[in-house]
CSV table of C-alpha atoms and ligand atoms in Angstrom, one decimal:
chain,number,residue,atom,x,y,z
A,66,MET,CA,97.3,-115.9,-178.5
A,67,ASN,CA,97.3,-117.9,-175.3
A,68,ARG,CA,95.7,-121.4,-174.9
A,69,ILE,CA,92.2,-120.2,-174.1
A,70,GLY,CA,92.1,-118.2,-177.3
A,71,ARG,CA,91.5,-114.9,-175.7
A,72,ILE,CA,93.9,-112.0,-176.1
A,73,THR,CA,94.0,-108.7,-174.7
A,74,LEU,CA,95.4,-106.1,-176.9
A,75,ALA,CA,96.3,-102.5,-176.4
A,76,VAL,CA,93.9,-100.3,-178.4
A,77,ALA,CA,95.7,-99.7,-181.7
A,78,GLY,CA,94.8,-96.1,-181.8
A,79,ALA,CA,96.3,-95.5,-178.3
A,80,LEU,CA,99.5,-97.2,-179.4
A,81,THR,CA,99.9,-95.2,-182.6
A,82,LEU,CA,99.3,-92.0,-180.8
A,83,GLY,CA,101.9,-93.1,-178.3
A,84,LEU,CA,99.7,-92.5,-175.3
A,85,ALA,CA,101.0,-93.7,-172.0
A,86,SER,CA,97.9,-95.3,-170.7
A,87,VAL,CA,95.5,-97.7,-172.5
A,88,THR,CA,91.9,-96.7,-172.1
A,89,HIS,CA,90.1,-99.8,-173.4
A,90,ALA,CA,91.2,-103.4,-173.5
A,91,GLN,CA,89.9,-105.4,-176.4
A,92,VAL,CA,88.8,-109.0,-175.9
A,93,VAL,CA,88.8,-111.4,-178.8
A,94,MET,CA,86.5,-114.4,-178.6
A,95,ARG,CA,86.0,-117.3,-181.0
A,96,ASN,CA,82.8,-118.7,-182.5
A,97,SER,CA,82.3,-121.5,-185.0
A,98,VAL,CA,79.7,-123.4,-187.0
A,99,SER,CA,80.1,-126.7,-188.9
A,100,ILE,CA,78.9,-125.4,-192.2
A,101,ALA,CA,79.7,-122.6,-194.6
A,102,GLN,CA,79.6,-118.9,-193.9
A,103,ASN,CA,77.0,-118.4,-196.7
A,104,SER,CA,74.4,-120.4,-194.8
A,105,HIS,CA,71.6,-119.9,-192.2
A,106,GLN,CA,74.0,-120.7,-189.3
A,107,GLY,CA,76.8,-118.8,-190.9
A,108,ASN,CA,74.6,-115.7,-191.2
A,109,GLY,CA,73.6,-116.2,-187.6
A,110,ILE,CA,77.0,-116.0,-186.1
A,111,ASP,CA,78.0,-113.1,-188.4
A,112,VAL,CA,75.0,-111.2,-187.0
A,113,LEU,CA,76.0,-112.2,-183.5
A,114,SER,CA,79.6,-110.9,-183.9
A,115,GLN,CA,78.4,-107.6,-185.6
A,116,GLU,CA,75.9,-106.9,-182.8
A,117,VAL,CA,78.4,-107.7,-180.0
A,118,GLU,CA,81.0,-105.5,-181.6
A,119,LYS,CA,78.5,-102.7,-182.0
A,120,GLY,CA,76.9,-103.1,-178.5
A,121,THR,CA,80.3,-103.2,-176.7
A,122,LYS,CA,81.7,-100.3,-178.9
A,123,GLY,CA,84.4,-102.7,-180.2
A,124,ARG,CA,85.6,-103.8,-176.7
A,125,ILE,CA,84.6,-107.4,-177.6
A,126,ILE,CA,85.4,-108.8,-180.9
A,127,ILE,CA,84.2,-112.3,-182.0
A,128,LYS,CA,86.2,-114.1,-184.7
A,129,ASN,CA,84.1,-116.6,-186.6
A,130,PHE,CA,85.2,-119.9,-188.0
A,131,PHE,CA,83.2,-121.7,-190.6
A,132,SER,CA,82.9,-125.2,-192.3
A,133,GLY,CA,84.1,-127.1,-189.2
A,134,SER,CA,87.5,-125.5,-189.4
A,135,LEU,CA,87.7,-125.7,-185.5
A,136,GLY,CA,86.2,-129.2,-185.6
A,137,GLY,CA,82.7,-130.8,-185.9
A,138,GLU,CA,79.8,-129.9,-183.7
A,139,ARG,CA,80.7,-132.4,-180.9
A,140,GLU,CA,84.3,-131.2,-180.7
A,141,SER,CA,83.2,-127.5,-180.7
A,142,ILE,CA,80.7,-128.1,-177.9
A,143,GLU,CA,83.4,-129.8,-175.9
A,144,SER,CA,85.7,-126.9,-176.5
A,145,VAL,CA,83.1,-124.5,-175.3
A,146,GLN,CA,82.4,-126.6,-172.2
A,147,LEU,CA,86.1,-126.6,-171.4
A,148,GLY,CA,86.5,-122.9,-172.2
A,149,THR,CA,89.2,-123.4,-174.9
A,150,GLN,CA,86.6,-121.7,-177.3
A,151,GLU,CA,84.1,-119.2,-176.0
A,152,LEU,CA,81.2,-119.7,-178.4
A,153,THR,CA,79.7,-122.1,-180.9
A,154,GLY,CA,76.6,-122.3,-183.1
A,155,THR,CA,75.4,-125.9,-183.3
A,156,SER,CA,72.4,-128.1,-184.1
A,157,THR,CA,71.1,-130.2,-181.2
A,158,GLY,CA,72.7,-133.3,-182.9
A,159,PRO,CA,75.4,-134.0,-180.4
A,160,ILE,CA,73.8,-132.1,-177.5
A,161,PRO,CA,72.2,-135.2,-175.8
A,162,ASN,CA,75.7,-136.3,-174.7
A,163,PHE,CA,76.1,-133.0,-172.8
A,164,VAL,CA,72.5,-132.0,-171.8
A,165,PRO,CA,70.3,-135.1,-171.9
A,166,ALA,CA,67.1,-133.1,-171.2
A,167,VAL,CA,67.2,-131.7,-174.7
A,168,LYS,CA,66.9,-135.1,-176.4
A,169,ILE,CA,63.1,-134.9,-176.4
A,170,LEU,CA,63.2,-132.2,-179.1
A,171,ASP,CA,64.9,-134.6,-181.6
A,172,ILE,CA,61.9,-136.9,-181.7
A,173,PRO,CA,60.7,-137.3,-185.3
A,174,PHE,CA,57.3,-135.9,-186.4
A,175,LEU,CA,57.1,-134.1,-183.0
A,176,PHE,CA,56.3,-130.7,-184.4
A,177,ARG,CA,53.6,-129.9,-187.0
A,178,ASP,CA,55.8,-127.3,-188.7
A,179,LYS,CA,58.5,-124.7,-188.1
A,180,ALA,CA,56.0,-122.2,-186.6
A,181,HIS,CA,55.0,-124.9,-184.0
A,182,ALA,CA,58.7,-125.6,-183.2
A,183,ARG,CA,59.6,-121.9,-182.9
A,184,ALA,CA,56.6,-121.3,-180.6
A,185,VAL,CA,57.7,-124.2,-178.3
A,186,LEU,CA,61.3,-123.1,-178.2
A,187,ASP,CA,60.5,-119.5,-177.6
A,188,GLY,CA,57.8,-120.4,-175.0
A,189,PRO,CA,58.2,-121.8,-171.4
A,190,ILE,CA,59.2,-125.4,-172.5
A,191,GLY,CA,62.1,-124.1,-174.6
A,192,GLN,CA,63.2,-121.5,-172.2
A,193,ALA,CA,63.3,-124.0,-169.3
A,194,LEU,CA,65.5,-126.3,-171.5
A,195,LEU,CA,67.9,-123.5,-172.1
A,196,LYS,CA,68.5,-123.3,-168.3
A,197,GLU,CA,69.5,-126.9,-168.2
A,198,PHE,CA,72.8,-125.9,-169.9
A,199,ASP,CA,73.9,-123.8,-166.9
A,200,SER,CA,74.9,-126.7,-164.7
A,201,LYS,CA,76.9,-128.3,-167.5
A,202,GLY,CA,79.3,-125.4,-168.1
A,203,PHE,CA,77.4,-123.6,-170.8
A,204,LYS,CA,75.3,-120.4,-171.1
A,205,ALA,CA,72.7,-121.2,-173.8
A,206,LEU,CA,72.2,-117.7,-175.3
A,207,ALA,CA,69.3,-118.5,-177.5
A,208,TRP,CA,67.6,-121.2,-179.6
A,209,SER,CA,68.4,-120.9,-183.2
A,210,GLU,CA,67.4,-123.1,-186.1
A,211,ASN,CA,68.8,-125.7,-188.3
A,212,GLY,CA,65.6,-126.5,-190.2
A,213,VAL,CA,63.3,-129.4,-191.2
A,214,ARG,CA,65.3,-132.5,-192.2
A,215,HIS,CA,64.7,-134.4,-195.5
A,216,MET,CA,66.4,-137.6,-196.7
A,217,THR,CA,68.7,-137.8,-199.7
A,218,ASN,CA,70.5,-140.9,-201.2
A,219,ASN,CA,72.2,-142.3,-204.2
A,220,LYS,CA,70.5,-145.6,-204.5
A,221,ARG,CA,66.8,-145.1,-205.3
A,222,PRO,CA,63.8,-142.8,-205.0
A,223,ILE,CA,62.1,-143.1,-201.6
A,224,ASN,CA,58.3,-143.2,-201.7
A,225,LEU,CA,57.4,-145.7,-199.0
A,226,PRO,CA,59.2,-146.4,-195.6
A,227,ASP,CA,60.2,-149.9,-196.9
A,228,ASP,CA,62.3,-148.2,-199.6
A,229,LEU,CA,64.6,-147.2,-196.7
A,230,LYS,CA,65.2,-150.7,-195.7
A,231,GLY,CA,68.9,-151.6,-195.9
A,232,LEU,CA,70.0,-148.1,-197.0
A,233,LYS,CA,73.2,-147.0,-195.4
A,234,MET,CA,72.8,-143.5,-194.1
A,235,ARG,CA,75.0,-141.1,-192.2
A,236,THR,CA,73.2,-139.8,-189.1
A,237,MET,CA,74.1,-137.2,-186.6
A,238,GLU,CA,75.7,-138.4,-183.4
A,239,ASN,CA,72.3,-138.3,-181.8
A,240,PRO,CA,70.8,-141.4,-180.0
A,241,VAL,CA,67.1,-140.3,-180.7
A,242,HIS,CA,67.7,-140.1,-184.4
A,243,VAL,CA,69.7,-143.3,-184.5
A,244,ALA,CA,66.8,-145.2,-182.7
A,245,ALA,CA,64.2,-143.7,-185.0
A,246,TYR,CA,66.1,-144.4,-188.3
A,247,LYS,CA,66.8,-147.9,-187.2
A,248,GLY,CA,63.0,-148.2,-186.9
A,249,PHE,CA,62.8,-147.4,-190.6
A,250,GLY,CA,65.3,-150.3,-191.3
A,251,ILE,CA,68.1,-147.8,-192.1
A,252,ILE,CA,71.7,-148.9,-191.5
A,253,THR,CA,72.8,-146.0,-189.4
A,254,THR,CA,76.3,-144.6,-189.5
A,255,PRO,CA,76.8,-141.7,-187.0
A,256,MET,CA,79.4,-139.3,-188.3
A,257,ALA,CA,80.6,-135.7,-187.8
A,258,PHE,CA,79.3,-133.3,-190.4
A,259,PRO,CA,82.7,-132.2,-191.9
A,260,GLU,CA,83.2,-135.8,-193.0
A,261,VAL,CA,79.9,-136.3,-194.7
A,262,PHE,CA,80.5,-134.9,-198.2
A,263,THR,CA,83.5,-137.2,-198.8
A,264,ALA,CA,81.7,-140.2,-197.3
A,265,LEU,CA,78.8,-139.6,-199.8
A,266,GLN,CA,81.2,-139.0,-202.6
A,267,GLN,CA,83.2,-142.2,-201.9
A,268,GLY,CA,80.1,-144.3,-201.3
A,269,VAL,CA,81.0,-145.0,-197.6
A,270,VAL,CA,77.3,-144.3,-197.0
A,271,ASP,CA,74.4,-144.2,-199.5
A,272,GLY,CA,72.6,-141.2,-198.1
A,273,GLN,CA,72.1,-138.6,-195.4
A,274,GLU,CA,69.4,-136.4,-194.1
A,275,ASN,CA,69.5,-132.6,-193.5
A,276,PRO,CA,67.5,-129.4,-194.0
A,277,LEU,CA,67.4,-127.8,-197.4
A,278,SER,CA,69.6,-125.0,-196.0
A,279,VAL,CA,72.3,-127.5,-195.1
A,280,ILE,CA,72.0,-129.5,-198.3
A,281,MET,CA,72.5,-126.4,-200.4
A,282,ALA,CA,75.3,-124.9,-198.3
A,283,ALA,CA,77.2,-128.2,-198.4
A,284,LYS,CA,76.4,-128.7,-202.1
A,285,PHE,CA,75.3,-132.3,-201.4
A,286,GLU,CA,73.5,-132.2,-204.8
A,287,GLN,CA,76.9,-132.8,-206.3
A,288,VAL,CA,77.1,-136.2,-204.6
A,289,GLN,CA,73.4,-137.2,-204.1
A,290,LYS,CA,70.8,-138.1,-206.8
A,291,TYR,CA,67.5,-138.5,-204.9
A,292,MET,CA,65.7,-136.5,-202.3
A,293,THR,CA,62.3,-137.1,-200.7
A,294,LEU,CA,60.8,-134.2,-198.7
A,295,THR,CA,60.2,-136.4,-195.7
A,296,ALA,CA,60.3,-133.5,-193.2
A,297,HIS,CA,60.8,-136.4,-190.7
A,298,VAL,CA,62.3,-134.3,-188.0
A,299,TYR,CA,62.7,-130.6,-187.0
A,300,SER,CA,66.3,-129.8,-186.2
A,301,PRO,CA,66.8,-127.1,-183.5
A,302,ALA,CA,70.0,-125.2,-183.2
A,303,LEU,CA,71.6,-123.3,-180.4
A,304,LEU,CA,74.0,-120.4,-179.7
A,305,LEU,CA,76.2,-121.6,-176.9
A,306,MET,CA,78.7,-119.8,-174.8
A,307,ASN,CA,81.2,-121.0,-172.1
A,308,LYS,CA,79.5,-120.3,-168.8
A,309,ALA,CA,82.6,-118.8,-167.1
A,310,SER,CA,83.2,-116.5,-170.1
A,311,PHE,CA,79.6,-115.3,-169.8
A,312,ASP,CA,79.6,-114.9,-166.1
A,313,LYS,CA,82.8,-112.8,-166.3
A,314,LEU,CA,80.9,-110.1,-168.4
A,315,SER,CA,79.3,-107.1,-166.8
A,316,PRO,CA,75.5,-107.3,-166.6
A,317,ALA,CA,75.3,-104.7,-169.4
A,318,ASP,CA,77.6,-106.8,-171.7
A,319,GLN,CA,75.6,-110.0,-170.8
A,320,LYS,CA,72.5,-108.2,-172.1
A,321,VAL,CA,74.4,-107.2,-175.3
A,322,PHE,CA,75.2,-110.9,-175.9
A,323,LEU,CA,71.6,-112.1,-175.1
A,324,ASP,CA,70.1,-109.4,-177.4
A,325,ALA,CA,72.6,-110.1,-180.1
A,326,ALA,CA,71.8,-113.9,-179.9
A,327,LYS,CA,68.1,-113.1,-180.4
A,328,LEU,CA,68.9,-111.1,-183.5
A,329,ALA,CA,71.2,-113.8,-184.7
A,330,ALA,CA,68.6,-116.5,-184.3
A,331,ALA,CA,66.0,-114.4,-186.1
A,332,ALA,CA,68.5,-113.9,-189.0
A,333,THR,CA,69.0,-117.7,-189.1
A,334,ARG,CA,65.3,-118.5,-189.1
A,335,ALA,CA,64.7,-115.9,-191.9
A,336,ARG,CA,67.4,-117.6,-194.0
A,337,VAL,CA,65.9,-121.0,-193.3
A,338,ASP,CA,62.6,-119.7,-194.6
A,339,LYS,CA,64.2,-118.3,-197.7
A,340,ASP,CA,66.1,-121.6,-198.4
A,341,ASP,CA,62.9,-123.6,-197.8
A,342,ALA,CA,61.1,-121.4,-200.4
A,343,SER,CA,63.8,-121.7,-203.1
A,344,GLY,CA,65.5,-125.0,-202.3
A,345,VAL,CA,63.4,-127.5,-204.2
A,346,ALA,CA,63.6,-125.5,-207.5
A,347,ASP,CA,67.3,-124.7,-206.9
A,348,LEU,CA,68.3,-128.4,-206.3
A,349,ARG,CA,66.1,-129.6,-209.1
A,350,ALA,CA,67.8,-127.2,-211.5
A,351,LYS,CA,71.1,-128.7,-210.4
A,352,GLY,CA,69.9,-132.2,-211.3
A,353,MET,CA,68.4,-133.7,-208.2
A,354,ASN,CA,65.4,-136.0,-208.5
A,355,ILE,CA,63.0,-134.7,-205.8
A,356,ILE,CA,59.9,-136.4,-204.5
A,357,GLU,CA,57.4,-134.1,-202.9
A,358,ASN,CA,54.3,-136.4,-202.9
A,359,PHE,CA,54.9,-139.5,-200.9
A,360,ASP,CA,53.0,-141.5,-198.3
A,361,LYS,CA,53.8,-139.5,-195.2
A,362,ALA,CA,51.2,-141.4,-193.0
A,363,ALA,CA,53.0,-144.6,-193.8
A,364,PHE,CA,56.3,-143.2,-192.5
A,365,VAL,CA,54.7,-142.0,-189.3
A,366,ALA,CA,52.9,-145.4,-188.8
A,367,LYS,CA,56.2,-147.3,-189.4
A,368,LEU,CA,57.7,-145.6,-186.3
A,369,ALA,CA,54.8,-146.6,-183.9
A,370,PRO,CA,57.1,-149.0,-181.9
A,371,VAL,CA,59.8,-146.4,-181.6
A,372,PHE,CA,57.2,-143.8,-180.4
A,373,THR,CA,56.1,-146.3,-177.7
A,374,GLN,CA,59.7,-146.6,-176.6
A,375,PHE,CA,60.2,-142.8,-176.6
A,376,GLU,CA,57.0,-142.3,-174.5
A,377,LYS,CA,58.5,-144.7,-171.9
A,378,GLU,CA,61.8,-142.9,-172.0
A,379,PHE,CA,60.7,-139.3,-172.0
A,380,GLY,CA,57.2,-139.5,-170.5
A,381,LYS,CA,54.0,-139.3,-172.6
A,382,ASP,CA,52.9,-136.2,-170.7
A,383,LYS,CA,56.1,-134.3,-171.7
A,384,ILE,CA,55.8,-135.4,-175.3
A,385,ASP,CA,52.1,-134.4,-175.4
A,386,ALA,CA,52.9,-131.0,-173.8
A,387,ILE,CA,55.1,-130.3,-176.8
A,388,ARG,CA,52.8,-131.9,-179.4
A,389,ASN,CA,49.7,-130.0,-178.2
A,390,TYR,CA,51.5,-126.7,-177.6
A,391,LYS,CA,49.5,-123.8,-179.2
B,177,EAX,O1,74.3,-128.0,-188.1
B,177,EAX,O2,75.4,-132.6,-188.6
B,177,EAX,C1,74.4,-132.2,-189.2
B,177,EAX,O3,73.9,-132.9,-190.1
B,177,EAX,C2,73.9,-130.8,-189.0
B,177,EAX,O4,72.6,-130.7,-189.5
B,177,EAX,C3,74.8,-129.8,-189.7
B,177,EAX,O5,76.1,-129.9,-189.2
B,177,EAX,C4,74.4,-128.3,-189.5
C-alpha cells in the first residue's frame, strides 16, 4: 500500500482466470472512528462501507478502523485534510480548530432535545455549515450524531452546579466546551478520547462527560462511580471525506457516497435512540450511581456569564436562530 493508503488491485477473478486485460480497478479507502465497532458511530461507518461497496458494485471498498487505532479524532481529521486517510467519522469535538463556523453547535443547552438538534442539522442552518468544510480540504458528507452528553465522575454525586467546583474533568479538545465547563468551576483537562479510559482509571482526572452511547461502548462504568443525567450539551458528529478524493469520483459515485452517508447517519441516530432508552438501566445494573432528578435550572443559570460571552462571540441572532428553530 502506498503512502496515501489507496491501492489499485487487479480484480482477483480476472487474475485467477488469467485474463489479459483487467476490466475493473478496485479502490480501497480508509475510514475510522475513535470508539468501538459495536457503537453508534461504529455502526454508522459499517453501513457507509456496505452501501458504498453495494452502490459501486465492489469497485470501491472502504476499510474501517475502530477504537482510535488510526489516532484520536483530531489526528484523524488532520489525516483526512491532508489526504493520508480518505474518510473519518468524528464528533464535532476538535472541529473548531479546522472549521471555526461549526463552534456554535457546541454551545451547552442550545438544543431542547435530539429532535430539535436533528431538525437544525438537517435544515438550512446545518446544511450551510456542511458547505463551510469545502474550503478547508474536506467534503462533509452528512451530519451524524454522537448524542446528548452527561457527566460522570469518581468523587461525588452531582446534584447542584456547585458540586462540580474543583472537579478535574477530561474534556474534548473543544474551546466552547472548555469555556463552559470552566464556568461551572470544573478544572478542565482537554484530552484525546483514546487516552480517557486510562486517565480515569489512574485518577489523572476525576471525571468526564459523554453520551450514554459512548459511555457504554467505552465501558466507563468500570472506572466511574457517579453519573448525573445533565444533558448539558448535544454532541453532533460528522462523516468527513478528503475533498480531493471526493472530487475525483464520478458524479454517479459521488451520489453513492452522499446517499450512503445519509443511511449511515440514520443508523447512528437509531442506535443513539436505542442506547438512550436502555443506557440508564444497563449502567445501573453494572453498578453506577445515576442521578436523574437534579436542579437543571440551576445548571443553566450558572452559565449566564458564559452565555453572554458566547452571544458576543457568535452573535445573539445566530444563536437565537438555532434556539428558536422549529
Ligand atoms: O466521538 O472525545 C469524545 O468524548 C467523543 O465524544 C468520542 O470520542 C466519540
